[in-house]
PDB file of C-alpha atoms in Angstrom:
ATOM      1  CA  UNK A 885      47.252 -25.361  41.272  1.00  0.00           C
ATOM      2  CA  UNK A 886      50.017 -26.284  38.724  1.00  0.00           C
ATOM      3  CA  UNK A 887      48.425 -25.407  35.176  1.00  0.00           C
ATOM      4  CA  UNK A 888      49.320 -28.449  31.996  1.00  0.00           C
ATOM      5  CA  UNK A 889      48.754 -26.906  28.794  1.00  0.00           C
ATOM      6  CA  UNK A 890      49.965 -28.343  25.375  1.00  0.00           C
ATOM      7  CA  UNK A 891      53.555 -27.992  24.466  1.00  0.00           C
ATOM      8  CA  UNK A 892      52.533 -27.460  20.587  1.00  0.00           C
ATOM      9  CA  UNK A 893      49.530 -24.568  21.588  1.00  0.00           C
ATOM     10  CA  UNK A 894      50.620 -21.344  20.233  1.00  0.00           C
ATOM     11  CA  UNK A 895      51.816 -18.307  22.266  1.00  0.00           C
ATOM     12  CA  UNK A 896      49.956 -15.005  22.285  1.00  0.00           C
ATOM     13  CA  UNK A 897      52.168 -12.150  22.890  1.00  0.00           C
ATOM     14  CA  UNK A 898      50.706  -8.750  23.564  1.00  0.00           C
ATOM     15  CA  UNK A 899      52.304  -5.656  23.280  1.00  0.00           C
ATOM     16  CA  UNK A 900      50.362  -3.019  25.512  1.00  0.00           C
ATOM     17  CA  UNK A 901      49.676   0.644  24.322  1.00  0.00           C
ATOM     18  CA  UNK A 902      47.320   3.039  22.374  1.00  0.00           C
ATOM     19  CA  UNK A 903      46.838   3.554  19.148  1.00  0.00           C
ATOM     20  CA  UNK A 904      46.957   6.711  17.099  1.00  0.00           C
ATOM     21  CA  UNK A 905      50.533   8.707  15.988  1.00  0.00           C
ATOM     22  CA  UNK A 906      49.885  10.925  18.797  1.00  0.00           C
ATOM     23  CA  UNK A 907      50.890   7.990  21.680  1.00  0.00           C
ATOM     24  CA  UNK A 908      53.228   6.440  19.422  1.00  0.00           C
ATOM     25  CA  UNK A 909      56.572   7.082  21.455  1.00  0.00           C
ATOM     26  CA  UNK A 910      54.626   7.266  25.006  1.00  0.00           C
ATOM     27  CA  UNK A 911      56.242   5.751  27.909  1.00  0.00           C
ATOM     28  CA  UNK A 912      52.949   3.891  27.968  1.00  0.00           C
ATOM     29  CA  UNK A 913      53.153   2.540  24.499  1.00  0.00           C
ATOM     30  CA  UNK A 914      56.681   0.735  25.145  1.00  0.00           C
ATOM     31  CA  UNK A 915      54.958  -2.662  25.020  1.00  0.00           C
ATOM     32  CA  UNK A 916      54.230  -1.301  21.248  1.00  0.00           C
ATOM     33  CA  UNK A 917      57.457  -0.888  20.418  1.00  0.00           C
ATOM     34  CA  UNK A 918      58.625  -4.291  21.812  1.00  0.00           C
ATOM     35  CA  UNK A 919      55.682  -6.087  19.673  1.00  0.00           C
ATOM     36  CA  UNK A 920      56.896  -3.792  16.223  1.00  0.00           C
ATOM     37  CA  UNK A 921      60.621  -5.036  17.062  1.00  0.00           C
ATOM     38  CA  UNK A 922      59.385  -8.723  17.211  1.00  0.00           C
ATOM     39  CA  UNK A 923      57.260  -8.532  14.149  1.00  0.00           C
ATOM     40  CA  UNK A 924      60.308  -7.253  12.084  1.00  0.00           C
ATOM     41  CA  UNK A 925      62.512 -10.030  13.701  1.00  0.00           C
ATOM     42  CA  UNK A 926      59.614 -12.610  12.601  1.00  0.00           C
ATOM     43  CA  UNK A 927      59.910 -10.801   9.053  1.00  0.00           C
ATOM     44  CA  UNK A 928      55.577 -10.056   9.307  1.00  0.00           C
ATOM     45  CA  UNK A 929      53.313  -6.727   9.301  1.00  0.00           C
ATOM     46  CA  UNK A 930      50.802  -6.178  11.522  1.00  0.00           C
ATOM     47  CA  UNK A 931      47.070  -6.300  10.359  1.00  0.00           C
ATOM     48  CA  UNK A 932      43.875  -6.033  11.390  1.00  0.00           C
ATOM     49  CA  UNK A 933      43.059  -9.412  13.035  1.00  0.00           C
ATOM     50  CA  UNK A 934      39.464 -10.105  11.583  1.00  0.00           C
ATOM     51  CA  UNK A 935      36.171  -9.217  13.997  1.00  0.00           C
ATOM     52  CA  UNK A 936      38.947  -8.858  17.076  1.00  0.00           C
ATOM     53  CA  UNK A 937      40.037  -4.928  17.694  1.00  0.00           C
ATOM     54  CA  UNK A 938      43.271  -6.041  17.272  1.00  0.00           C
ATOM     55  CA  UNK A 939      46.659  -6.111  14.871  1.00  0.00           C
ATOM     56  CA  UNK A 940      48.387  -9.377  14.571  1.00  0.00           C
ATOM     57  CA  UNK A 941      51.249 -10.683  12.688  1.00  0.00           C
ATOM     58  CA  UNK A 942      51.395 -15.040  12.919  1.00  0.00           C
ATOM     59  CA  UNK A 943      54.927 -16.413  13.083  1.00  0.00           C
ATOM     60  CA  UNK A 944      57.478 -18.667  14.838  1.00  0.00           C
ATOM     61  CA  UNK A 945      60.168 -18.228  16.540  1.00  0.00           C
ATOM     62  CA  UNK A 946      63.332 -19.580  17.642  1.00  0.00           C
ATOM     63  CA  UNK A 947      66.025 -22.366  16.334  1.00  0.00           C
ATOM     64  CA  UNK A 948      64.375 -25.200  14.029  1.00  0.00           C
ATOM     65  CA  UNK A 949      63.365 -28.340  15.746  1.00  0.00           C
ATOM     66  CA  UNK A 950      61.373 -28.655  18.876  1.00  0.00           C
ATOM     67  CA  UNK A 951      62.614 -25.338  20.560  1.00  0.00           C
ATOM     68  CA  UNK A 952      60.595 -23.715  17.432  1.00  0.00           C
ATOM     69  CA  UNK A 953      57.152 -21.504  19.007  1.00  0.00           C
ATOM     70  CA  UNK A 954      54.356 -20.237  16.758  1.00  0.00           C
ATOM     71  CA  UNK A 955      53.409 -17.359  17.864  1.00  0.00           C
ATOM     72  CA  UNK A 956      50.545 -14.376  17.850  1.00  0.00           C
ATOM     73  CA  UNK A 957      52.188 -11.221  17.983  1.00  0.00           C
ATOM     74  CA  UNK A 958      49.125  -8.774  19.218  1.00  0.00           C
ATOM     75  CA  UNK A 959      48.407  -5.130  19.464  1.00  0.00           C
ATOM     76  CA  UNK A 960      45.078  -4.563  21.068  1.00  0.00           C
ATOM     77  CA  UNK A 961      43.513  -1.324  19.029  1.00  0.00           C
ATOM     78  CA  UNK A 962      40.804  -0.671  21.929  1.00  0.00           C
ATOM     79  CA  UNK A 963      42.514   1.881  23.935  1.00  0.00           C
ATOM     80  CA  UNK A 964      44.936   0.569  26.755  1.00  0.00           C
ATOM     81  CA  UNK A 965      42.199   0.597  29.669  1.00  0.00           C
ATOM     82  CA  UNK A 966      39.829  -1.659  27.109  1.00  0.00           C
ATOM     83  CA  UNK A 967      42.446  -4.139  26.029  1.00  0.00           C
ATOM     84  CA  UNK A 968      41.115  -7.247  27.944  1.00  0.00           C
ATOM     85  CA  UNK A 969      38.401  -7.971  25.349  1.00  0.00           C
ATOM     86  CA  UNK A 970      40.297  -7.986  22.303  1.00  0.00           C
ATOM     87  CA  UNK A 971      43.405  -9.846  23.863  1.00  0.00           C
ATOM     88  CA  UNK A 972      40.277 -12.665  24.972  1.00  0.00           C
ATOM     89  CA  UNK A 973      39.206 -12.575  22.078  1.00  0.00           C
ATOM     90  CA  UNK A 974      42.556 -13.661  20.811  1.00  0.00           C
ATOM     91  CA  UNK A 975      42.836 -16.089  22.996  1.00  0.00           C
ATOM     92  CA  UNK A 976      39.679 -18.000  22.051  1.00  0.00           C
ATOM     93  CA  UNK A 977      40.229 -17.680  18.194  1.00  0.00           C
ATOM     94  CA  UNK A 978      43.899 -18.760  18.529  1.00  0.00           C
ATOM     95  CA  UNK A 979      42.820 -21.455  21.451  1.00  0.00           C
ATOM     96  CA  UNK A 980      45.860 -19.874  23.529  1.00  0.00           C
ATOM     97  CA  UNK A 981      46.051 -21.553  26.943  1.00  0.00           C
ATOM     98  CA  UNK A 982      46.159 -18.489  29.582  1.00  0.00           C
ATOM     99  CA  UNK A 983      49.820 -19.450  30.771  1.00  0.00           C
ATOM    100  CA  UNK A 984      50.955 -18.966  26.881  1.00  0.00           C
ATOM    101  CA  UNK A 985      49.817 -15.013  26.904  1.00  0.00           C
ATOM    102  CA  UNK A 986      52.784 -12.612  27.570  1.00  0.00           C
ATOM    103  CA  UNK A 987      52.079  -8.921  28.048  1.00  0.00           C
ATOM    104  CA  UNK A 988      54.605  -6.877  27.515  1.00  0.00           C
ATOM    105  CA  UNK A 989      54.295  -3.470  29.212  1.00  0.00           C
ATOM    106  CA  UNK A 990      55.403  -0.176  31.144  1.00  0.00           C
ATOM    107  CA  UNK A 991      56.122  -0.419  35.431  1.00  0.00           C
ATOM    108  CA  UNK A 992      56.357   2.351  37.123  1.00  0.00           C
ATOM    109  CA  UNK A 993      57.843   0.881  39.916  1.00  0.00           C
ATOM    110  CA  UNK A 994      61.296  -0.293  38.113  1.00  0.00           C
ATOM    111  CA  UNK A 995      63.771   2.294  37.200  1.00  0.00           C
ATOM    112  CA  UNK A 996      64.023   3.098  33.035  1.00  0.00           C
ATOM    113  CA  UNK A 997      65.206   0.177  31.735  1.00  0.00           C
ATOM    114  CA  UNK A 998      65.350  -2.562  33.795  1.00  0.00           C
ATOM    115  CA  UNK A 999      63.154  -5.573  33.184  1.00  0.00           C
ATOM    116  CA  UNK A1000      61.398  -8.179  35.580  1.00  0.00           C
ATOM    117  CA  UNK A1001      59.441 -10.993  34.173  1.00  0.00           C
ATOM    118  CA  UNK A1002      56.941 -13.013  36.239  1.00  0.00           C
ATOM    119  CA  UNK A1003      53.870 -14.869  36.107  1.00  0.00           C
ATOM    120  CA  UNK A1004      50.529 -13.779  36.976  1.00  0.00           C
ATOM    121  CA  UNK A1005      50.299 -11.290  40.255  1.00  0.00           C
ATOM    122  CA  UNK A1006      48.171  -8.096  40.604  1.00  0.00           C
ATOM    123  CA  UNK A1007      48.197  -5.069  38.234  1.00  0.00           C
ATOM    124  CA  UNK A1008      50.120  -2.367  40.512  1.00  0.00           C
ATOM    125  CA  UNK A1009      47.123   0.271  38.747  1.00  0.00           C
ATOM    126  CA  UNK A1010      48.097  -0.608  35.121  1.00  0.00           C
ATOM    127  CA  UNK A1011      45.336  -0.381  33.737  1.00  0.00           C
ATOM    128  CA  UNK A1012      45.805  -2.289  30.527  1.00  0.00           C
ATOM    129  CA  UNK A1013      46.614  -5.232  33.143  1.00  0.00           C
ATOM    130  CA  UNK A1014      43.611  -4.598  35.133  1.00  0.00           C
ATOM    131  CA  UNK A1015      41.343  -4.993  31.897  1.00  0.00           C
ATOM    132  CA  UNK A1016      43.496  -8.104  31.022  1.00  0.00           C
ATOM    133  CA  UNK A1017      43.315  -9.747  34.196  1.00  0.00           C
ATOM    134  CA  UNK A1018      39.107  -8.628  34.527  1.00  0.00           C
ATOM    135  CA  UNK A1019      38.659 -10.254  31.162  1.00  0.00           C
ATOM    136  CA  UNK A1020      40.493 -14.055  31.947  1.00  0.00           C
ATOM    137  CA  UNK A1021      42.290 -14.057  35.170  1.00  0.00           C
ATOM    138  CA  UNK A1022      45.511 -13.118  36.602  1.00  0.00           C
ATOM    139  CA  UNK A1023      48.011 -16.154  35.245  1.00  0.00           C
ATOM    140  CA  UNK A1024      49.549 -14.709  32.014  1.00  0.00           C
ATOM    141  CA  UNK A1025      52.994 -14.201  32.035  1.00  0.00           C
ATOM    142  CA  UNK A1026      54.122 -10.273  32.374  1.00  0.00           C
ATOM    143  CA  UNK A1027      57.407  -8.732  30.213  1.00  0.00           C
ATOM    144  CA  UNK A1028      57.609  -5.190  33.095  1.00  0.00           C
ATOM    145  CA  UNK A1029      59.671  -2.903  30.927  1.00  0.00           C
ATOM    146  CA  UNK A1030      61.089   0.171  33.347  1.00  0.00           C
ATOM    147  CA  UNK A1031      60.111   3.764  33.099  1.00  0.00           C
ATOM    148  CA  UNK A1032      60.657   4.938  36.577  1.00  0.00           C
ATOM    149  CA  UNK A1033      58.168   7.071  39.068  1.00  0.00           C
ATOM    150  CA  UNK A1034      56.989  10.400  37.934  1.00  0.00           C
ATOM    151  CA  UNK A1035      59.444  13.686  38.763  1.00  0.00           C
ATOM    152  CA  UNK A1036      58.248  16.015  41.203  1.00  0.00           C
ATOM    153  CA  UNK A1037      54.801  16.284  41.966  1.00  0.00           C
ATOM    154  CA  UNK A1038      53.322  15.062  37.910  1.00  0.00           C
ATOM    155  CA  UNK A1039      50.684  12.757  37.812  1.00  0.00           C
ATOM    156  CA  UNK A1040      51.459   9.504  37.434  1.00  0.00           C
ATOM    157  CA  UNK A1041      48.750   9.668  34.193  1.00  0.00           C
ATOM    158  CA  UNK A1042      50.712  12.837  32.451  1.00  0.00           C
ATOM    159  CA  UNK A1043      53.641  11.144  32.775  1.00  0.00           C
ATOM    160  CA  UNK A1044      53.231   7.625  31.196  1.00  0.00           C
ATOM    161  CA  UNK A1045      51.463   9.846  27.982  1.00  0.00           C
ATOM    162  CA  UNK A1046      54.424  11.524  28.078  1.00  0.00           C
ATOM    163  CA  UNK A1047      56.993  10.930  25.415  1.00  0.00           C
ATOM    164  CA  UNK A1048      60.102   9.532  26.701  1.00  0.00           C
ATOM    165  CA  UNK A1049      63.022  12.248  27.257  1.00  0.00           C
ATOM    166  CA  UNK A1050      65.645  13.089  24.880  1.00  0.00           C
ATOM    167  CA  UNK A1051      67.981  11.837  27.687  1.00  0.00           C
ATOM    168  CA  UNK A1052      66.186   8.229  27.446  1.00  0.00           C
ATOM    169  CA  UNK A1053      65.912   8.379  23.866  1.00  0.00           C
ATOM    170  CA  UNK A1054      69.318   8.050  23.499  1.00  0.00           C
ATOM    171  CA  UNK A1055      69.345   4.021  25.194  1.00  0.00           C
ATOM    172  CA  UNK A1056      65.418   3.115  23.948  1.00  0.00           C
ATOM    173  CA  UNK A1057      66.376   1.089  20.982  1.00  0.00           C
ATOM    174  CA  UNK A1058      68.660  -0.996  23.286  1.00  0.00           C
ATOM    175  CA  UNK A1059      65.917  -1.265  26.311  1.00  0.00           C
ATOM    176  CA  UNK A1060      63.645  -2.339  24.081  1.00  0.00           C
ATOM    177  CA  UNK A1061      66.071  -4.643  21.713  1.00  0.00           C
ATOM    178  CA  UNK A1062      66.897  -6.582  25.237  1.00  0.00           C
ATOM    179  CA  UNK A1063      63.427  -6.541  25.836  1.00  0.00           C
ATOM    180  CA  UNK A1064      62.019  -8.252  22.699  1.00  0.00           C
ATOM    181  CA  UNK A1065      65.029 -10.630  23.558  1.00  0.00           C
ATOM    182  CA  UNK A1066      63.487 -11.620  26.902  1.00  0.00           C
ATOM    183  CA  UNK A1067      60.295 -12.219  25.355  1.00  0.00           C
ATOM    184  CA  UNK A1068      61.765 -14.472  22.735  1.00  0.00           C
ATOM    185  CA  UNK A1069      64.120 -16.867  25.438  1.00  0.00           C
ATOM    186  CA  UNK A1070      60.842 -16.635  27.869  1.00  0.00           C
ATOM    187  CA  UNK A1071      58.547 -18.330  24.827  1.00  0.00           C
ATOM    188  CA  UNK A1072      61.890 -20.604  23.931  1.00  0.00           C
ATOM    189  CA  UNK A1073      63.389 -21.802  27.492  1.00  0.00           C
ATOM    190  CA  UNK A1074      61.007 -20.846  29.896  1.00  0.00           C
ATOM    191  CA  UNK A1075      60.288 -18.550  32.711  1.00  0.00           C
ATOM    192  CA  UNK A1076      63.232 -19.654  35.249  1.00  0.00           C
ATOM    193  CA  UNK A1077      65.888 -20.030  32.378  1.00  0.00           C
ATOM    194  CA  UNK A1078      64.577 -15.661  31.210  1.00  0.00           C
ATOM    195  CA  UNK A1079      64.047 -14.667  34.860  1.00  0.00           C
ATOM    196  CA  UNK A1080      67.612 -15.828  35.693  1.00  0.00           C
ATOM    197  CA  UNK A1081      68.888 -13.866  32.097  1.00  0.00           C
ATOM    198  CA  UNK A1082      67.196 -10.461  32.210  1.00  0.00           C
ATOM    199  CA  UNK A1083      65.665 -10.444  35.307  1.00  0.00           C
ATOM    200  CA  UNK A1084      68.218  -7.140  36.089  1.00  0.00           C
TER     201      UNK A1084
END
């Protein structure tokens, strides 16, 4: 079924994570950082977005003219298995067509790093996609940010509410730099034109 949906309707961009100091630098909470990168590149702070358990900062991005998005930049403040509702609820307020939501968010399945953008599909156990995908359906685009399978025999569950090692540290601010870029030529050019870029 090819999906139409206004040019001019505004893009809702969710970063995935939990809130709370404690998860702040969780593998789990990359999609977090990606959505705090963006908001300083848009020059806006994130807020409590009215009734919705969500932060927002409104913006637009890219070059002037008819490239130019406006934008939703969203962190759901449920915790990551309960984000569905408040990234619907979003949706609704904003009137955000489903194929103008972007998740950004942890894979397991992709070494540390790498990204792979794609739209719609199943939630591989994430279960901030699960809740998404519950609350309005699987065709939202997805930003997969990298972290790599579990060492040894830890659970997959310690080890996305793990910090990221010192080792890791060291190349974060870059992973996540290129992935705030992806996000921002995905909104701007498309999925082919971002898939082709930083699909790694």
């Amino acid at each position: 079924m090819h999906v139409t949906t206004d040019a001019n309707a505004p893009w809702l961009i969710v970063g995935l994570g939990n809130p709370g100091p404690e998860y702040a630098m969780n593998r789990h909470n990359v999609g977090f950082m990606v959505a705090d990168l963006l908001a300083e590149r848009i020059g806006g702070k994130f807020k409590r977005a009215g009734k919705a358990q969500a932060q927002v900062v409104e913006g637009r991005i890219g070059p002037p003219g008819p490239a130019n998005r406006r934008v939703i930049l969203a962190k759901p403040m449920s915790f990551m298995n309960l984000s569905g509702g408040p990234v619907n609820a979003l949706r609704d307020f904003y009137k955000v067509p489903l194929a103008h939501v972007v998740t950004v968010h942890d894979e397991l399945d992709i070494d540390y790093g790498v990204l792979r953008l794609k739209l719609g599909g199943g939630d591989n156990g994430h279960n901030g996609l699960k809740s998404m995908t519950k609350a309005m359906g699987a065709d939202y685009h997805r930003v997969r940010f990298g972290i790599g399978r579990p060492p040894g025999r830890m659970q997959v569950a310690d080890f996305v509410l793990k910090d990221f090692a010192s080792a890791e540290r060291k190349e974060l601010d870059y992973f996540v730099d290129r992935a705030a870029d992806a996000v921002e030529c995905l909104v701007i050019e498309g999925l082919e034109r971002a898939q082709g870029t930083y699909n790694s």
